[in-house]
Coordinates of C-alpha atoms and ligand atoms in Angstrom, one line a residue:
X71 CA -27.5 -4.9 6.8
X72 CA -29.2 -1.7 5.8
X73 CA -26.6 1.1 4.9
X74 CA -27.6 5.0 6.3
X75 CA -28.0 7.7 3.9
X76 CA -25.4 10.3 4.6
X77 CA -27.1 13.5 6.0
X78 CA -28.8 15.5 3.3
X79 CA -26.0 18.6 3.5
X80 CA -23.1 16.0 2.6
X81 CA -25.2 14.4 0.1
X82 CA -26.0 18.1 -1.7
X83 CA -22.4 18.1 -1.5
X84 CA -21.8 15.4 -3.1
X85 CA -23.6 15.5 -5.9
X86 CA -22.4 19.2 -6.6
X87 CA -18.6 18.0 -6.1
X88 CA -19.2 14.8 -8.5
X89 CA -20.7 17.3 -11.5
X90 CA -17.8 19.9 -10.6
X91 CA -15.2 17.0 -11.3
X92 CA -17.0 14.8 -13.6
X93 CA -16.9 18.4 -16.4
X94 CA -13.6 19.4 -15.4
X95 CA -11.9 16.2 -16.1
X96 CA -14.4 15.3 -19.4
X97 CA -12.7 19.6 -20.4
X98 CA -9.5 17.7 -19.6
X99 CA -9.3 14.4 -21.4
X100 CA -10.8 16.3 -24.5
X101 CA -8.1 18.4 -25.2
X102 CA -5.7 15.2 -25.3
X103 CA -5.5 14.6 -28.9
X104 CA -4.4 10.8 -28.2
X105 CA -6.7 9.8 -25.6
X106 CA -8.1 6.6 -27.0
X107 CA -4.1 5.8 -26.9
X108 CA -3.1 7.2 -23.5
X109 CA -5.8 5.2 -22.3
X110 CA -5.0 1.6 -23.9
X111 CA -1.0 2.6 -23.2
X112 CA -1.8 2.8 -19.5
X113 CA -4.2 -0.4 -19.6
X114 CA -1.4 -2.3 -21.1
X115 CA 1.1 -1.1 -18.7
X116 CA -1.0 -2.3 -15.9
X117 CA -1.8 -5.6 -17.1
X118 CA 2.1 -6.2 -17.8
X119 CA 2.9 -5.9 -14.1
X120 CA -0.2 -7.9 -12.8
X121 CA 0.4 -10.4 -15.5
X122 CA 3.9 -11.4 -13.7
X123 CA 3.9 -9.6 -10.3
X124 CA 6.5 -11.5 -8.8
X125 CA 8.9 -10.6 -11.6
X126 CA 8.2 -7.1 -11.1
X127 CA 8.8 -7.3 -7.5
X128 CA 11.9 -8.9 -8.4
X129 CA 13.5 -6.1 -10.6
X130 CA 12.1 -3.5 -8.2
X131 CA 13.6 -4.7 -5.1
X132 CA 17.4 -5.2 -7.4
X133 CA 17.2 -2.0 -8.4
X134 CA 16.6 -0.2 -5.1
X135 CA 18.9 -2.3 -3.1
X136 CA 21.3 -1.3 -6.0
X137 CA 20.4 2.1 -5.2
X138 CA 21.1 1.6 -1.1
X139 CA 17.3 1.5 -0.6
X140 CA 16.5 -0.5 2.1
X141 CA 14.0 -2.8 1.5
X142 CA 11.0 -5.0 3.5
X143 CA 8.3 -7.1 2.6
X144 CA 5.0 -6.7 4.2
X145 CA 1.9 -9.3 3.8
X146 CA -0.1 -7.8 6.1
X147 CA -1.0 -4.6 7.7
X148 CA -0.2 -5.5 10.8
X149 CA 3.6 -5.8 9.4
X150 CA 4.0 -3.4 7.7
X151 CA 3.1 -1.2 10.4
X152 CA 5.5 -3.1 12.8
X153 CA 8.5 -2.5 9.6
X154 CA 7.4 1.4 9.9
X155 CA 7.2 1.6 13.5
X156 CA 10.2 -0.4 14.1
X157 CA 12.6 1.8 11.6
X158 CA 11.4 5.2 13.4
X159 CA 12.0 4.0 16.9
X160 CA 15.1 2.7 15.4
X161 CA 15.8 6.5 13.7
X162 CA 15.1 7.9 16.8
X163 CA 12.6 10.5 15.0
X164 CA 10.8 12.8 16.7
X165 CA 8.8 15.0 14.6
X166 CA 7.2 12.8 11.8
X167 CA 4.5 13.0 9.2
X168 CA 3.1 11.5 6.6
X169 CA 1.8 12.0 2.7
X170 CA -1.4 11.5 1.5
X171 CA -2.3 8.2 0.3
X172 CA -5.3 5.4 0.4
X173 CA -3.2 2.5 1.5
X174 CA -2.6 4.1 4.8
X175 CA -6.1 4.0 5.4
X176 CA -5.6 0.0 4.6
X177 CA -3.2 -0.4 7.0
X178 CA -4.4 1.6 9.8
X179 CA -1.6 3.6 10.2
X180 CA -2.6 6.3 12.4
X181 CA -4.4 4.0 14.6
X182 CA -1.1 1.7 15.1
X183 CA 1.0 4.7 16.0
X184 CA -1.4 6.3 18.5
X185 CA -1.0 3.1 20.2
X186 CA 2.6 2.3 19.9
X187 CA 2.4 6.8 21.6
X188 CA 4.7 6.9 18.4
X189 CA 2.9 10.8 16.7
X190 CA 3.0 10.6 13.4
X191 CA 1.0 14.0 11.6
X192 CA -0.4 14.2 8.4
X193 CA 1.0 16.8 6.5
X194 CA -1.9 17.2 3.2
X195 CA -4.1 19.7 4.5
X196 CA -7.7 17.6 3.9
X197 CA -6.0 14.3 5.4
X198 CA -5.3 16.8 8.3
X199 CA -8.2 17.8 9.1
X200 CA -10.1 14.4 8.7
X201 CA -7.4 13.6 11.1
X202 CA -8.4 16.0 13.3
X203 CA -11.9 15.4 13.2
X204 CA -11.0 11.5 13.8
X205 CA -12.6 10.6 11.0
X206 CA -11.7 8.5 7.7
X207 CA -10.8 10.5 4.9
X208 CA -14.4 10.8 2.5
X209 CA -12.7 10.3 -1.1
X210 CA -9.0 9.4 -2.4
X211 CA -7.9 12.4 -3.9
X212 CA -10.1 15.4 -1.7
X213 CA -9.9 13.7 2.4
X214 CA -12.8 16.6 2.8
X215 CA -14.3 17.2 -0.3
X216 CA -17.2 15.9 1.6
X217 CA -17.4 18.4 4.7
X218 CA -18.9 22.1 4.5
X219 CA -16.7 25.4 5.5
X220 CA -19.3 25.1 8.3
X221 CA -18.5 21.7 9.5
X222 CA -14.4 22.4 8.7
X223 CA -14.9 25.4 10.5
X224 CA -16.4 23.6 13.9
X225 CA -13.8 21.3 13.5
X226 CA -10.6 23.9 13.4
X227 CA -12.2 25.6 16.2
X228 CA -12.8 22.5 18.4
X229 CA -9.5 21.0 17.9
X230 CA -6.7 24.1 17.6
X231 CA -9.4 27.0 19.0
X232 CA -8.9 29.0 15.9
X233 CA -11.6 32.1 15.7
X234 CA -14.5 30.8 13.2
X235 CA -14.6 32.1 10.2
X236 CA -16.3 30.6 6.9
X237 CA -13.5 31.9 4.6
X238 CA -12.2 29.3 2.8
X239 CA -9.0 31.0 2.1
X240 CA -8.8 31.9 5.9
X241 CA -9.8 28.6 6.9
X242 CA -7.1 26.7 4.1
X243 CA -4.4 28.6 5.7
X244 CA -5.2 28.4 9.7
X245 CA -4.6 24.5 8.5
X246 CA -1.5 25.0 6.6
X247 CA 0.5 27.5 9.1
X248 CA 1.0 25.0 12.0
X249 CA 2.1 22.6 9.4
X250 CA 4.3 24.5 7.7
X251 CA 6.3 25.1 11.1
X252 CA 6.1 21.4 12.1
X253 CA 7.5 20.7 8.3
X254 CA 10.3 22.6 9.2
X255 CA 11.4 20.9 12.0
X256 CA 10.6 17.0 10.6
X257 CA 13.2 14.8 11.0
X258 CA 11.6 11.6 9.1
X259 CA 8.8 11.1 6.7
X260 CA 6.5 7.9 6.2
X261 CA 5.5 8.5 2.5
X262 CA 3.1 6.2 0.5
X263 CA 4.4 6.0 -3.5
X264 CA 1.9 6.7 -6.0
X265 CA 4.2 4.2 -8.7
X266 CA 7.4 2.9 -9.1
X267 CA 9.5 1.9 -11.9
X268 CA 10.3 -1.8 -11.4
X269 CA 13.5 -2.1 -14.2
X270 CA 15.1 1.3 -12.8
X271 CA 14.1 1.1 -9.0
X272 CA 12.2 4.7 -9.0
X273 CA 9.6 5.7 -7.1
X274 CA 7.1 8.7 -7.9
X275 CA 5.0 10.8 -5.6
X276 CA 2.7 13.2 -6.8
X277 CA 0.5 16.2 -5.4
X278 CA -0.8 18.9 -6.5
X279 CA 0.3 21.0 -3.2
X280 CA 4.1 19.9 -3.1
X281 CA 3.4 18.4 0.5
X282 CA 5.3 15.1 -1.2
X283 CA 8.2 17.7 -2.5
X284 CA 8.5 19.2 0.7
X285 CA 8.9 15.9 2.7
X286 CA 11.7 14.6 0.5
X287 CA 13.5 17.5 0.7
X288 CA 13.8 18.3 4.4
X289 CA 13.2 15.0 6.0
X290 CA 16.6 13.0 6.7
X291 CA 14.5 9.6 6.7
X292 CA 12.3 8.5 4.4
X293 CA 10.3 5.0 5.2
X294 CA 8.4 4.9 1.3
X295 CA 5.2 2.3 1.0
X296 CA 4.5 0.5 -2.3
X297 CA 1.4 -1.1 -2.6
X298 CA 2.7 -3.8 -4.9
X299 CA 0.3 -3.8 -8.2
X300 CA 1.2 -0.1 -8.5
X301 CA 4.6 -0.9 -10.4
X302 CA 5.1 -0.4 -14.0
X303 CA 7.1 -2.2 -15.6
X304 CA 10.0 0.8 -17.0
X305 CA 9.6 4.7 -16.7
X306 CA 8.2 4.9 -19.6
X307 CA 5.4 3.0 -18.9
X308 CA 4.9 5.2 -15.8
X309 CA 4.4 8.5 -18.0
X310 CA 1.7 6.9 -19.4
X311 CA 0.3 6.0 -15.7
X312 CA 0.8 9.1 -14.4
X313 CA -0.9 11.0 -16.8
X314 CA -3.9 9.4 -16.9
X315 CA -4.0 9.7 -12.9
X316 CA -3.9 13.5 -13.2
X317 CA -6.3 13.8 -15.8
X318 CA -8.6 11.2 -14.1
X319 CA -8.3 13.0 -10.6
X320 CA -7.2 15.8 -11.0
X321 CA -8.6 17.3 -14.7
X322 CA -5.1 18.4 -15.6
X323 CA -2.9 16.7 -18.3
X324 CA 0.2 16.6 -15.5
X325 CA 0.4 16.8 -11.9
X326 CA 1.7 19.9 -10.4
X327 CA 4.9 18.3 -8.8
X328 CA 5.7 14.6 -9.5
X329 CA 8.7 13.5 -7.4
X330 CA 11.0 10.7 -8.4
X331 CA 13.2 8.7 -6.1
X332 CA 15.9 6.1 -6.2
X333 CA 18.6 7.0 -3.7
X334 CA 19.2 8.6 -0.6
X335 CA 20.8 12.1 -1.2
X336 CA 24.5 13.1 -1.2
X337 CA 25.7 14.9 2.4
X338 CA 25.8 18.4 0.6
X339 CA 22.5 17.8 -1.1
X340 CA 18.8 18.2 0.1
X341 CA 17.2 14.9 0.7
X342 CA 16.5 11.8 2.9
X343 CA 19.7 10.0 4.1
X344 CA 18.3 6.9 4.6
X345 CA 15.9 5.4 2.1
X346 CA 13.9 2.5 3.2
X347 CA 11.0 1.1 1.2
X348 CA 8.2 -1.3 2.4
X349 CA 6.7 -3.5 -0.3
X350 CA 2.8 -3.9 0.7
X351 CA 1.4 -7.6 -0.5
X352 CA -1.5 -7.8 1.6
X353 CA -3.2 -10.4 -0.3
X354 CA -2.6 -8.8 -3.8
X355 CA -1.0 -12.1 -5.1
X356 CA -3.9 -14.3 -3.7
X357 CA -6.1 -11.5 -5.5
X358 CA -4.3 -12.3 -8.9
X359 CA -4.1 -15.9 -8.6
X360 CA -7.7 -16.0 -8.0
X361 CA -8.6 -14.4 -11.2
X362 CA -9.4 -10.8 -10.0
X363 CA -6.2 -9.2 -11.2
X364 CA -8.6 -7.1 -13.3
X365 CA -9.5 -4.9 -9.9
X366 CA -6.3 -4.1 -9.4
X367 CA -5.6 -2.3 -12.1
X368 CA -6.8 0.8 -9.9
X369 CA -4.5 3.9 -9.5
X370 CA -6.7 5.7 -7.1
X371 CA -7.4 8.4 -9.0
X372 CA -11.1 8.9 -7.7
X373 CA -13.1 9.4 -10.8
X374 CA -15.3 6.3 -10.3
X375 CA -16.5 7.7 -7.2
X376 CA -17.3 11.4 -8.7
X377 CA -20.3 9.7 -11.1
X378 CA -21.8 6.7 -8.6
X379 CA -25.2 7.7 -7.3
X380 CA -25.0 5.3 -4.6
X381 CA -21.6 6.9 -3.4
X382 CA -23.1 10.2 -3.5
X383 CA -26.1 9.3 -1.2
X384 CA -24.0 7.2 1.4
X385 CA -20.8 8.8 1.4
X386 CA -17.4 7.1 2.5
X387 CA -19.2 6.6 5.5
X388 CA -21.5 4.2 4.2
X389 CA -18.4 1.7 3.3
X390 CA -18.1 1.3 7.0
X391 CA -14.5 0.8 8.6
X392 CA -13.4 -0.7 4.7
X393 CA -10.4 0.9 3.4
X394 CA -12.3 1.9 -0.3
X395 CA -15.1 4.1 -1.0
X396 CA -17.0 4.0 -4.1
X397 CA -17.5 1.6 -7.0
X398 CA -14.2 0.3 -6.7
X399 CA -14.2 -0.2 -3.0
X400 CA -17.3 -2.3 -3.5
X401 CA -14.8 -4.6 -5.8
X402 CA -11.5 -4.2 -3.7
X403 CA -13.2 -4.5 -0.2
X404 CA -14.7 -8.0 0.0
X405 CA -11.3 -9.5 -2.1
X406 CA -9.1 -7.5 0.2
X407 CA -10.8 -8.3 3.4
X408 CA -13.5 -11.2 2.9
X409 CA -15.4 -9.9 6.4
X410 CA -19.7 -10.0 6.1
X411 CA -19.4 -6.4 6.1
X412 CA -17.3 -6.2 3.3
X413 CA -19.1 -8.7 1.2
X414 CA -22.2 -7.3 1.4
X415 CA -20.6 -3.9 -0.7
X416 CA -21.1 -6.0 -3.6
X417 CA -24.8 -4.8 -3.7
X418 CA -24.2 -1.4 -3.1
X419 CA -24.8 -0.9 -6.4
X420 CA -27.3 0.5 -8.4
X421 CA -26.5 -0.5 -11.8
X422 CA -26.1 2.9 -13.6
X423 CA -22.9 1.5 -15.3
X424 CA -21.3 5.0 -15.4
X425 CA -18.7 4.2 -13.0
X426 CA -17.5 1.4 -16.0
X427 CA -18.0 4.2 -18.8
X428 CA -15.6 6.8 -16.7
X429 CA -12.6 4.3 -15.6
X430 CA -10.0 5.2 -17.7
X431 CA -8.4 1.8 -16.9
X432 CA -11.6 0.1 -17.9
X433 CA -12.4 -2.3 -14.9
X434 CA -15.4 -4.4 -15.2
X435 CA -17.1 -3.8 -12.1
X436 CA -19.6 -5.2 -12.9
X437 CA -18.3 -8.6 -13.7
X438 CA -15.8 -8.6 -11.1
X439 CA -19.1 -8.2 -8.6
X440 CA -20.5 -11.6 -10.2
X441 CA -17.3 -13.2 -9.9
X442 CA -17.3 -12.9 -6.6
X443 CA -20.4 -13.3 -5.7
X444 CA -20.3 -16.4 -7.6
X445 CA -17.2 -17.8 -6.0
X446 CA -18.6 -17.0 -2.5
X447 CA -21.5 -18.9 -3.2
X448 CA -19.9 -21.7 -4.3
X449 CA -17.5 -21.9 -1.2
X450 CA -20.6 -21.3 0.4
X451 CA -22.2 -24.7 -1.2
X452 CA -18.9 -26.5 -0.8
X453 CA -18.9 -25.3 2.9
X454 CA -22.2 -26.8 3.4
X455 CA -21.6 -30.4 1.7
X456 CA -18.5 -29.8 4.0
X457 CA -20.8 -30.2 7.1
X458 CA -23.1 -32.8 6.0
X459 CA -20.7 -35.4 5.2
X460 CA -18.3 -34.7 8.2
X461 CA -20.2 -37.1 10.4
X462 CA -19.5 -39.9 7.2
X463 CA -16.4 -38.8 7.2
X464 CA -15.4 -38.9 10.5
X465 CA -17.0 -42.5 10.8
X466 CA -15.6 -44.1 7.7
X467 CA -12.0 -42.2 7.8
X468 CA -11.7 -41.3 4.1
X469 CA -12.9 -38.3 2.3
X470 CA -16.6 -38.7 0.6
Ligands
SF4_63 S1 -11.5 2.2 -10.3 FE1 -10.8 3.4 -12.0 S2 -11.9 5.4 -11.8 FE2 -12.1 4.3 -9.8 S3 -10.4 5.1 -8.6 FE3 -9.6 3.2 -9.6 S4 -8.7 3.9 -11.5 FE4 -9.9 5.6 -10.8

């Protein structure tokens, strides 16, 4: 099926936004004297969690229960947004919001909760507004990177009636003051981890606007998401993780605020009270036992999708109703879903290589594509002997 250019102003966008972070973070990773190390440290700590995932899981879910988290297991979205859903009707929340994070794209969330009439906001400012506009969010780190002042512009003044204005500053902070307020008065949180520490049971949000440190510190119920690859094994191996996410996404050798989190708070401290956490499987294990472990060493961080011309002419958009964007949503969509539409992703791809040259985790796109394609045709063959021989079959009893 034939994939639509994005219009020509998002494209110019685009482009500009992909040289604007593609020289900010190369400024970035070239001031880290040990980079060929943070790099291979990071690797290694990935590929020692997908290497025994279950084990991981194992510690994890010890350590937080340990910890009085509460803790689920969800294989599909379609649990885990009945576990979230559940434990807020359950809280009794009113007023809740949400963090910034991919995975809730994956599971739908906003969509679920619109129909269950349970409101849940989203408090990062770009996720906001794509909200508003009732739109998917165009990259994994900037929701909006994608939309003009213009086009944010129509959008505040269609949805809230704000004045128009093509301020930037002015336009940043007729987002943030209504959510300011409704931060103040939220009683619980859903809050997608970025990692987690399997051997200590911690879990670490990070931002670069404090909306994670804000939520844990006035919501009195947290319900945290894990999507499960994104362990590490210990907390040191998470330093390593998280500083190559914020020089990958961000171009700076540490997030702003990183959050860590383990237990609910004491009465006379700041903090959730209750502490559940919601361990997110779908089909990451069948992903690893098929071989493509490799694609989910992702952390999100974005940069892939800052240097892939093909990205840059269609836009999020152009993946469809798929969860990823970008070269590695044309290598997590089809495993993760297996739908024609997200198959055919594997050819959006133009060759260039440079998403493969700018992973810091050094995925093989590439040959993960093949892989797949390969495997797909051979079920593909086998499905087709499948329907030959069923009449034999059927007539003689026993498998041909
Ligand atoms: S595939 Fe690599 S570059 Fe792309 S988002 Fe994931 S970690 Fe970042």
């Amino acid at each position: 099926m034939p994939v639509p250019l994005a219009p020509p102003r998002t494209r110019f966008i685009l482009h500009r936004m992909g040289e604007l972070a593609t020289a900010t973070r190369n400024r970035a990773w070239a001031q880290i004297p040990d980079a060929e190390t943070l790099r291979e440290q990071a690797i290694r700590a990935r590929d020692t969690v997908l290497a025994d995932l279950p084990g991981h899981l194992a510690r994890l879910e010890e350590a937080a229960t340990a910890h009085n988290v509460t803790v689920h297991h969800a294989q599909s979205p379609e649990e885990a947004n009945r576990l979230i859903l559940e434990t807020l009707r359950s809280l009794e929340a009113q007023v809740i919001l949400h963090n910034h994070h991919p995975l809730l794209d994956e599971l739908h969330l906003d969509q679920a909760a619109r129909l269950q009439g349970i409101p849940i906001t989203p408090l990062h400012p770009g996720d906001h507004l794509a909200w508003l506009a009732q739109t998917r969010p165009g990259h994994p780190v900037w929701p909006v990177g994608h939309l003009s002042v213009e086009e944010i512009s129509d959008i505040l003044h269609a949805q809230l009636r704000t004045p128009k204005t093509y301020d930037p500053d002015h336009l940043a902070s007729m987002v943030r003051m209504p959510l300011r307020r409704t931060l103040l008065q939220v009683d619980a949180a859903v809050m997608v981890a970025h990692f987690a520490a399997a051997r200590e049971g911690v879990l670490v949000f990070l931002d670069n606007d404090g909306h994670n440190a804000s939520l844990l510190s006035l919501a009195r119920h947290v319900v945290m998401l894990l999507s499960v690859e994104l362990m590490a094994a210990h907390m040191e191996d998470v330093q390593h993780v998280i500083r190559v996410f914020a020089l990958s996404a961000w171009g700076r050798p540490w997030p702003a605020y990183v959050s860590y989190v383990h237990s609910p708070a004491p009465a006379e401290e700041d903090g959730p009270r209750t502490l559940h956490l919601i361990l997110v499987d779908h089909g990451r294990s069948r992903i690893i036992a098929q071989g493509f472990g490799q694609a989910l060493r992702c952390i999100h961080c974005g940069a892939c999708h800052t240097v892939c011309p093909v990205y840059q002419q269609i836009g999020a958009a152009g993946y469809g109703e798929t969860a990823y964007s970008g070269p590695i949503g044309t290598v997590l969509n089809p495993l993760l879903l297996d739908t024609p539409e997200a198959q055919e992703q594997t050819f959006l791809c133009h060759h260039a290589g440079l998403c493969m040259q700018t992973c810091p985790l050094e995925i093989p796109f590439e040959q993960l594509r093949q892989a797949y394609r390969q495997a797909q045709a051979q079920n593909r063959r086998r499905g087709w002997g499948d329907r030959v021989l069923a009449p034999w079959r059927r007539r003689f009893g026993r498998r041909t």
